[in-house]
Each structure stands twice: as structure tokens, then as C-alpha cells.
């Protein structure tokens, strides 16, 4: 009998990391996938361009929840998704990561009695100020199948004795990274100033305009000292709090597609970010990174100083200067702690075996 699987997504990184899993799952003759898009991200350049570029050609239902207050956002997605699941009665719901969409969809599965799969399970920042830390902990404890992507994540789940079945797979983001990178042009060799890549969207960095300005001033100062221009694709949350004029070495651009992001990274000497996924894209692109956060879920990227964590603008100045003066080395011989680019295949295999065995919590 055909098994229906609802795959829930709400934000652009979930879509990037889920694209190949959805394609592969849907190509299984025994499975039919429905993409359930919550509407957490909704602008053309935050959502539609990714749907087109990633060509996820499966049946899609949109909840169109346009809510930025977290509690109301979660409540509205939970209500809308529960109705869809009740009507559809799928065999399972899959969610990825730790966003408010992932949490709400997981709760909807729990409350409608549908089995839940959590992909990217076991990540922990141990920072309880982060909404994502609340979300991922709850999801891990209600999922029937947990697919985790790194040795550290596996250990976290073992320590917490989660009730579901845990399977380690490679990172599906790496599949999409490899697929998209293959089609990219060679790095720019023209005579422009060297470039850095800058992204900021976390509440703790961008919601206070004065703090945001102090981060941007530091980045601009280092750029001037080292003769570096910054490419700065701006998230809608950040745009609201930008100063009227930015220092001249920061080139503000609209949010980039995944392909454009990887191309910009490839042409950069350094990445400064507070994103989660970009830390891994930079690592795989051999671009040293300074992450403006007190912690990271991707601790494997920190080895050899390839990624450094900072919080205060003064630490940021020191870390960026030090990376530009003495860049860390990347070597393909180091391998990747995140698998070999077959994570989506491994995810689909684990999900279909689990569905066949009819396991649930
Ligand atoms: C969310 C995720 C974060 C992820 C990030 C990727 C949570 C708690 N956080 O953070 O883990 O790294 O997505 O980008 O789920 N907005 C728009 N247009 C859009 C999208 C957002 O204007 O297309 C505005 C929203 O109205 C809101 C703000 O940007 O005011 C923040 O959006 P939200 O989705 O709540 O959180 P992110 O910061 O994007």
C-alpha cells in the first residue's frame, strides 16, 4: 500500500537541507510525499527563489502563516498543520532541525497521533537563551525515529536516553552543497579587492540597532585595514535595524539564492556569520569562519581554528584580523565529520526501513 509522508518545512535552510531527501523519498514507488510549507519564511527572495532553484517537484500544501511573534507563530502552525494531518492521515511526518516551524509540525504530529521523524537530531548548543535549543530538545524527545549527523549529536542523544530509535547518517546539507557546487563557475581571478562574506540575522546580534552597528563598524574597520570589501546579503530581520548609511567597504545585497551564496563564499577569504548552516558551507568551501555566537552545534568545524566563536565586537576585531593575517589550513585529507555527500540517501533508507517495520514511540 502507498505510504503517505508529510515533510514539513518553514524556513529557507530547512528547504535547502531537505530538497534531496524529498526528491529521493518521492521517487520511491511505495511512498508519496507531500511538502507542508508553514509560511514562516515568505518573501520572494527568502522562499520562492529556493523552491525554484532546488526544483522540489512534489505536491505542496501551504499554510501561509505570516506571524513573527514566536508563541503565536507556533500556535497558528500547530492549528493549521493538525487539521492537514487529521484530514490526510499520513503514515509519518518528517521535520528537519530546530526552527519554530519544525517544533510546531512535530507537536501537530504528536497531537494527531502520527509518527514523527526528526532529521538533524541531537544537536545541542547548551545555550538556553536560544529558541532553537528549546525546539530541538522537545522534538528529540517526541520523535520515533531520530537521524543524527555527527558523533557529538549521537552522544547527546545517548546521554539523554531519548525514547525513539537513533540512526547516524551523513549530513544531507552536504549532498546539496556538492550538487550545487559542481555547477559553479571557477573563483573570480580579476583584480578586485579581496572579499569577505558577512551574514547576520540572530536576534541577539541584530535586534538592538546599536549592537548591530558596533558589529558592522568592527567588520568595516578590519576591511579597511586589510583592504577587503564585504558582501553582506541582508535578512529581513536585520534590514529593519540597519543604520541609514553603511561604511563604504560593506556591499549590501538582497538575500542570495543557495547557488549565489556558494559562489560568493568561494570568492571570499573569510566568512563572518551567525548562521548555523553557513558555518558548514564555509568549512566545506575551505573558507575560514568567525561565528558571532557564544556556541555552535557544529563543534567539528572549530578544529584547527577553521571556525572561531566570538561574542563581543572587540573579540570579533581580534579574530578576523588574526584569520586574515594567518589563515588556518584546510586539507581534504582531514575528511569531513559530516559524511561523504550521501546523507540524503542514508536518510531515505533509514526512513523507509522504519516505515516498513511499523515502529512508533
Ligand atoms: C529562523 C529560525 C532560525 C534559522 C533562520 C534562517 C526560529 C526560531 N529561527 O530565524 O533558526 O536560522 O530562520 O533564516 O525558527 N521575515 C520577513 N520575511 C521572510 C522571513 C522573515 O520579513 O521571508 C521577518 C519576520 O516577519 C520576522 C523576522 O524576519 O519579523 C524573523 O523571521 P523568523 O522566521 O521569525 O526568524 P529568523 O530570524 O529568520
Coordinates of C-alpha atoms and ligand atoms in Angstrom, one line a residue:
X1 CA 0.0 0.0 0.0
X2 CA 1.2 3.5 -0.8
X3 CA 2.6 5.2 2.3
X4 CA 2.0 9.0 2.6
X5 CA 4.7 11.0 4.2
X6 CA 4.2 14.7 5.1
X7 CA 7.5 16.6 5.0
X8 CA 7.2 19.9 6.9
X9 CA 9.4 22.9 6.2
X10 CA 9.2 26.6 7.1
X11 CA 12.5 28.4 6.5
X12 CA 15.0 28.6 3.7
X13 CA 17.7 26.5 5.4
X14 CA 15.3 23.6 6.1
X15 CA 14.3 23.7 2.4
X16 CA 18.0 23.6 1.2
X17 CA 18.8 20.7 3.5
X18 CA 15.6 18.8 2.8
X19 CA 15.4 19.1 -1.0
X20 CA 17.3 16.0 -1.9
X21 CA 15.6 13.9 0.8
X22 CA 12.2 14.9 -0.6
X23 CA 13.2 14.1 -4.2
X24 CA 14.5 10.7 -3.2
X25 CA 11.7 9.8 -0.9
X26 CA 9.1 10.8 -3.6
X27 CA 10.9 8.7 -6.2
X28 CA 10.3 5.5 -4.0
X29 CA 7.3 3.9 -5.7
X30 CA 5.8 2.9 -2.3
X31 CA 5.9 6.4 -0.9
X32 CA 4.1 9.6 -1.7
X33 CA 5.5 12.8 -0.2
X34 CA 3.5 16.0 0.5
X35 CA 5.6 19.1 1.3
X36 CA 3.8 21.1 4.1
X37 CA 5.2 24.7 3.9
X38 CA 4.3 26.7 7.0
X39 CA 5.0 30.2 5.7
X40 CA 7.5 31.1 8.4
X41 CA 9.7 32.5 5.6
X42 CA 7.6 34.0 2.8
X43 CA 9.4 36.8 0.9
X44 CA 10.2 36.0 -2.7
X45 CA 14.0 36.1 -2.0
X46 CA 13.6 34.1 1.2
X47 CA 11.5 31.3 -0.2
X48 CA 10.2 31.3 -3.8
X49 CA 13.7 31.5 -5.3
X50 CA 14.8 28.5 -3.3
X51 CA 11.7 26.5 -4.4
X52 CA 12.5 27.3 -8.0
X53 CA 16.3 26.7 -7.7
X54 CA 16.1 23.5 -5.8
X55 CA 13.3 22.0 -8.0
X56 CA 11.5 20.2 -5.3
X57 CA 8.8 18.9 -7.6
X58 CA 6.4 17.3 -5.1
X59 CA 2.8 18.0 -4.0
X60 CA 2.9 21.1 -1.8
X61 CA 0.4 22.5 0.8
X62 CA 1.0 26.0 2.1
X63 CA -0.3 27.1 5.5
X64 CA 0.8 30.7 4.8
X65 CA 1.2 31.6 8.5
X66 CA 2.7 35.1 8.5
X67 CA 3.5 35.6 12.1
X68 CA 6.7 36.8 13.8
X69 CA 5.7 36.5 17.4
X70 CA 7.1 33.0 18.3
X71 CA 4.2 31.8 20.5
X72 CA 1.5 32.9 18.1
X73 CA 3.6 31.6 15.2
X74 CA 3.8 28.2 16.9
X75 CA 0.1 28.2 17.8
X76 CA -1.0 29.0 14.3
X77 CA 1.2 26.5 12.6
X78 CA 0.1 23.8 15.1
X79 CA -3.5 24.5 14.4
X80 CA -3.2 24.6 10.6
X81 CA -0.9 21.5 10.5
X82 CA -3.1 19.5 12.8
X83 CA -6.0 20.0 10.5
X84 CA -4.0 18.9 7.5
X85 CA -2.7 15.7 9.3
X86 CA -6.2 14.9 10.6
X87 CA -7.6 15.1 7.1
X88 CA -4.7 13.3 5.4
X89 CA -3.8 10.7 7.9
X90 CA -0.2 10.2 6.6
X91 CA 2.0 7.3 7.8
X92 CA 4.6 9.7 9.1
X93 CA 5.7 13.4 9.5
X94 CA 9.3 14.4 8.8
X95 CA 10.8 17.6 10.2
X96 CA 14.3 18.9 9.9
X97 CA 16.3 20.8 12.6
X98 CA 15.2 23.3 15.2
X99 CA 13.0 26.1 13.9
X100 CA 9.7 27.2 15.2
X101 CA 8.2 25.5 12.2
X102 CA 9.9 22.2 13.0
X103 CA 8.6 22.4 16.6
X104 CA 5.1 23.2 15.6
X105 CA 4.9 20.5 13.0
X106 CA 6.3 18.0 15.4
X107 CA 3.7 18.9 18.0
X108 CA 1.0 18.6 15.4
X109 CA 2.2 15.1 14.6
X110 CA 2.2 14.2 18.3
X111 CA -1.3 15.6 19.0
X112 CA -2.8 13.8 15.9
X113 CA -1.1 10.5 16.7
X114 CA 1.1 10.5 13.6
X115 CA 4.7 9.0 13.8
X116 CA 7.4 11.6 13.8
X117 CA 10.9 11.6 12.1
X118 CA 13.4 14.2 13.2
X119 CA 16.3 14.8 10.8
X120 CA 19.4 16.6 12.3
X121 CA 18.6 15.2 15.7
X122 CA 20.9 15.5 18.8
X123 CA 22.4 19.0 18.1
X124 CA 22.9 20.9 21.3
X125 CA 24.4 24.4 21.9
X126 CA 23.7 24.1 25.7
X127 CA 22.6 27.7 25.4
X128 CA 19.1 28.0 26.8
X129 CA 18.7 31.6 25.6
X130 CA 18.3 30.2 22.0
X131 CA 14.8 29.4 20.9
X132 CA 16.3 26.7 18.6
X133 CA 17.8 24.9 21.7
X134 CA 14.3 24.6 23.2
X135 CA 12.8 23.4 19.9
X136 CA 15.4 20.7 19.2
X137 CA 15.3 19.3 22.7
X138 CA 11.5 18.9 22.6
X139 CA 11.4 17.4 19.1
X140 CA 14.1 14.9 20.0
X141 CA 12.1 13.6 23.0
X142 CA 8.8 13.1 21.0
X143 CA 10.3 11.6 17.7
X144 CA 10.0 7.9 16.9
X145 CA 13.0 8.0 14.5
X146 CA 16.0 10.3 15.1
X147 CA 18.5 10.8 12.4
X148 CA 21.7 12.4 13.7
X149 CA 24.6 13.8 11.6
X150 CA 27.7 13.8 13.8
X151 CA 29.4 11.9 16.5
X152 CA 28.7 14.7 19.0
X153 CA 25.0 14.6 18.2
X154 CA 24.9 10.8 18.7
X155 CA 26.5 11.1 22.1
X156 CA 24.0 13.8 23.2
X157 CA 21.1 11.6 22.3
X158 CA 22.6 8.6 24.1
X159 CA 23.2 10.7 27.2
X160 CA 19.6 12.0 27.3
X161 CA 18.2 8.5 26.7
X162 CA 15.7 9.6 24.1
X163 CA 12.9 7.1 23.6
X164 CA 13.0 6.9 19.8
X165 CA 15.2 4.8 17.5
X166 CA 18.5 6.7 16.8
X167 CA 20.4 6.2 13.4
X168 CA 23.5 8.1 12.4
X169 CA 23.6 9.3 8.8
X170 CA 25.8 11.7 6.8
X171 CA 24.7 15.3 6.5
X172 CA 22.1 15.9 3.8
X173 CA 23.2 19.5 3.5
X174 CA 26.5 18.2 2.2
X175 CA 24.6 16.4 -0.7
X176 CA 23.0 19.7 -1.7
X177 CA 26.4 21.5 -1.2
X178 CA 28.1 19.1 -3.5
X179 CA 25.3 19.1 -6.1
X180 CA 25.2 22.9 -6.3
X181 CA 29.0 23.4 -6.1
X182 CA 29.6 21.2 -9.1
X183 CA 27.7 23.6 -11.3
X184 CA 29.5 26.7 -10.1
X185 CA 32.0 28.8 -12.1
X186 CA 35.6 28.9 -11.1
X187 CA 36.5 31.5 -8.5
X188 CA 36.9 35.1 -9.8
X189 CA 40.5 35.9 -10.6
X190 CA 40.0 39.5 -11.6
X191 CA 41.8 42.4 -10.0
X192 CA 39.0 43.4 -7.5
X193 CA 39.8 43.9 -3.8
X194 CA 39.7 40.6 -1.9
X195 CA 36.3 39.9 -0.4
X196 CA 34.8 38.7 2.8
X197 CA 31.3 37.2 3.2
X198 CA 29.1 38.6 6.0
X199 CA 25.7 37.4 7.2
X200 CA 23.9 38.4 10.5
X201 CA 20.3 37.5 11.4
X202 CA 20.2 36.2 15.0
X203 CA 18.1 38.2 17.4
X204 CA 20.9 38.8 19.9
X205 CA 23.1 40.4 17.1
X206 CA 20.6 42.3 15.1
X207 CA 17.5 43.3 17.2
X208 CA 19.4 46.1 19.1
X209 CA 20.4 48.7 16.4
X210 CA 23.4 49.9 18.5
X211 CA 24.8 46.4 18.9
X212 CA 24.3 45.7 15.2
X213 CA 26.1 49.0 14.4
X214 CA 29.1 48.1 16.6
X215 CA 29.5 44.7 14.8
X216 CA 29.3 46.4 11.4
X217 CA 31.8 49.1 12.4
X218 CA 34.3 46.4 13.5
X219 CA 33.9 44.5 10.3
X220 CA 34.3 47.7 8.3
X221 CA 37.4 48.7 10.2
X222 CA 39.1 45.3 9.7
X223 CA 38.1 45.5 6.0
X224 CA 39.8 48.9 5.7
X225 CA 43.0 47.8 7.4
X226 CA 43.3 44.6 5.3
X227 CA 42.0 46.1 2.0
X228 CA 38.9 43.8 2.0
X229 CA 35.4 44.5 0.8
X230 CA 32.4 42.7 2.4
X231 CA 29.5 41.1 0.6
X232 CA 26.5 41.4 3.0
X233 CA 23.3 39.7 2.0
X234 CA 20.7 41.1 4.3
X235 CA 18.0 39.1 6.1
X236 CA 14.6 41.0 6.5
X237 CA 15.0 40.9 10.3
X238 CA 18.4 42.7 10.0
X239 CA 17.3 45.2 7.4
X240 CA 14.8 46.8 9.8
X241 CA 17.7 47.8 12.2
X242 CA 20.4 48.9 9.7
X243 CA 21.8 52.4 10.1
X244 CA 20.9 54.8 7.3
X245 CA 24.3 54.7 5.8
X246 CA 26.8 51.8 5.9
X247 CA 30.6 52.0 5.9
X248 CA 31.8 52.1 2.3
X249 CA 33.5 48.7 2.4
X250 CA 30.3 46.8 3.1
X251 CA 28.3 46.0 0.0
X252 CA 24.7 45.4 1.0
X253 CA 22.8 42.9 -1.3
X254 CA 19.4 41.2 -1.1
X255 CA 19.2 37.7 0.3
X256 CA 21.1 35.3 -2.1
X257 CA 20.0 32.0 -3.6
X258 CA 21.9 28.9 -2.4
X259 CA 24.0 28.9 -5.7
X260 CA 24.8 32.6 -5.3
X261 CA 25.8 32.1 -1.7
X262 CA 28.2 29.3 -2.5
X263 CA 29.7 31.3 -5.4
X264 CA 30.2 34.4 -3.1
X265 CA 31.8 32.1 -0.4
X266 CA 34.1 30.6 -3.0
X267 CA 35.3 34.2 -3.8
X268 CA 35.9 35.1 -0.2
X269 CA 38.9 35.0 2.1
X270 CA 36.8 34.9 5.2
X271 CA 33.2 34.4 6.3
X272 CA 31.7 36.2 9.3
X273 CA 28.3 34.8 10.2
X274 CA 25.8 33.9 12.9
X275 CA 24.1 31.3 10.7
X276 CA 24.2 27.6 11.6
X277 CA 24.3 26.1 8.1
X278 CA 26.7 28.6 6.6
X279 CA 29.4 27.5 9.1
X280 CA 29.4 24.1 7.3
X281 CA 29.1 25.5 3.8
X282 CA 32.2 27.7 4.6
X283 CA 34.0 24.7 6.1
X284 CA 33.4 22.6 3.0
X285 CA 34.4 25.6 0.8
X286 CA 37.7 25.8 2.8
X287 CA 36.8 29.4 3.8
X288 CA 37.8 30.3 7.4
X289 CA 34.9 31.5 9.5
X290 CA 34.4 33.7 12.5
X291 CA 31.0 32.9 14.1
X292 CA 29.4 35.7 16.1
X293 CA 27.8 33.4 18.7
X294 CA 28.8 32.0 22.1
X295 CA 28.3 28.4 20.9
X296 CA 27.8 26.3 17.9
X297 CA 26.1 23.0 17.2
X298 CA 28.8 22.2 14.6
X299 CA 31.7 21.9 17.0
X300 CA 33.7 19.8 14.5
X301 CA 34.2 22.9 12.4
X302 CA 36.2 24.5 15.2
X303 CA 39.2 22.2 14.8
X304 CA 42.4 23.9 13.8
X305 CA 40.9 27.4 14.2
X306 CA 38.9 26.9 10.9
X307 CA 35.9 28.3 12.7
X308 CA 36.1 30.6 15.8
X309 CA 33.4 31.7 18.1
X310 CA 33.2 35.3 19.4
X311 CA 30.5 37.4 21.0
X312 CA 31.9 40.8 21.8
X313 CA 32.9 43.2 19.0
X314 CA 36.4 43.5 20.3
X315 CA 36.9 39.7 20.1
X316 CA 35.5 39.9 16.6
X317 CA 38.1 42.5 15.6
X318 CA 40.9 40.3 17.0
X319 CA 39.6 37.1 15.5
X320 CA 39.0 38.5 12.0
X321 CA 42.4 40.2 12.0
X322 CA 44.2 37.1 13.1
X323 CA 42.5 34.9 10.5
X324 CA 43.4 37.4 7.7
X325 CA 47.0 37.6 8.9
X326 CA 47.5 33.9 9.4
X327 CA 44.7 31.8 7.8
X328 CA 44.1 28.3 9.1
X329 CA 44.8 25.4 6.8
X330 CA 42.2 23.2 5.2
X331 CA 43.1 19.8 3.9
X332 CA 40.9 17.3 2.0
X333 CA 43.0 14.6 3.9
X334 CA 41.2 15.7 7.1
X335 CA 37.9 14.3 5.7
X336 CA 34.6 15.5 6.9
X337 CA 32.9 14.6 10.1
X338 CA 29.6 15.1 8.3
X339 CA 29.7 12.2 5.9
X340 CA 30.5 11.8 2.2
X341 CA 27.6 13.5 0.5
X342 CA 25.2 10.5 0.7
X343 CA 23.3 11.7 3.7
X344 CA 20.0 12.1 1.9
X345 CA 20.2 8.6 0.5
X346 CA 21.0 7.3 4.0
X347 CA 18.1 9.3 5.5
X348 CA 15.7 7.8 2.9
X349 CA 16.9 4.3 3.6
X350 CA 16.5 4.7 7.4
X351 CA 13.0 6.2 7.0
X352 CA 11.7 3.5 4.6
X353 CA 13.1 0.7 6.8
X354 CA 11.5 2.3 9.8
X355 CA 8.2 2.7 8.0
X356 CA 8.3 -1.0 6.8
X357 CA 8.9 -2.2 10.4
X358 CA 5.9 -0.1 11.5
X359 CA 7.7 1.2 14.5
X360 CA 6.4 4.1 16.6
X361 CA 7.0 5.5 20.0
Ligands
LIG1 C1 14.6 31.4 11.6 C2 15.0 30.3 12.6 C3 16.5 30.1 12.7 C4 17.1 30.0 11.3 C5 16.6 31.1 10.4 C6 17.1 31.0 9.0 C7 13.4 30.0 14.5 C8 13.3 30.2 16.0 N1 14.5 30.6 14.0 O1 15.1 32.6 12.2 O2 16.8 29.0 13.4 O3 18.5 30.0 11.4 O4 15.1 31.1 10.4 O5 16.9 32.2 8.3 O6 12.6 29.4 13.9 N2 10.8 37.9 7.8 C9 10.4 38.5 6.7 N3 10.3 37.8 5.5 C10 10.6 36.5 5.5 C11 11.0 35.9 6.6 C12 11.1 36.6 7.8 O7 10.1 39.7 6.7 O8 10.5 35.9 4.4 C13 10.8 38.6 9.1 C14 9.7 38.0 10.0 O9 8.5 38.7 9.9 C15 10.3 38.3 11.4 C16 11.8 38.2 11.1 O10 12.0 38.4 9.8 O11 10.0 39.6 11.9 C17 12.4 37.0 11.7 O12 11.9 35.8 11.0 P1 11.7 34.4 11.7 O13 11.4 33.4 10.7 O14 10.8 34.5 12.9 O15 13.1 34.1 12.3 P2 14.6 34.0 11.6 O16 15.4 35.1 12.3 O17 14.5 34.0 10.1

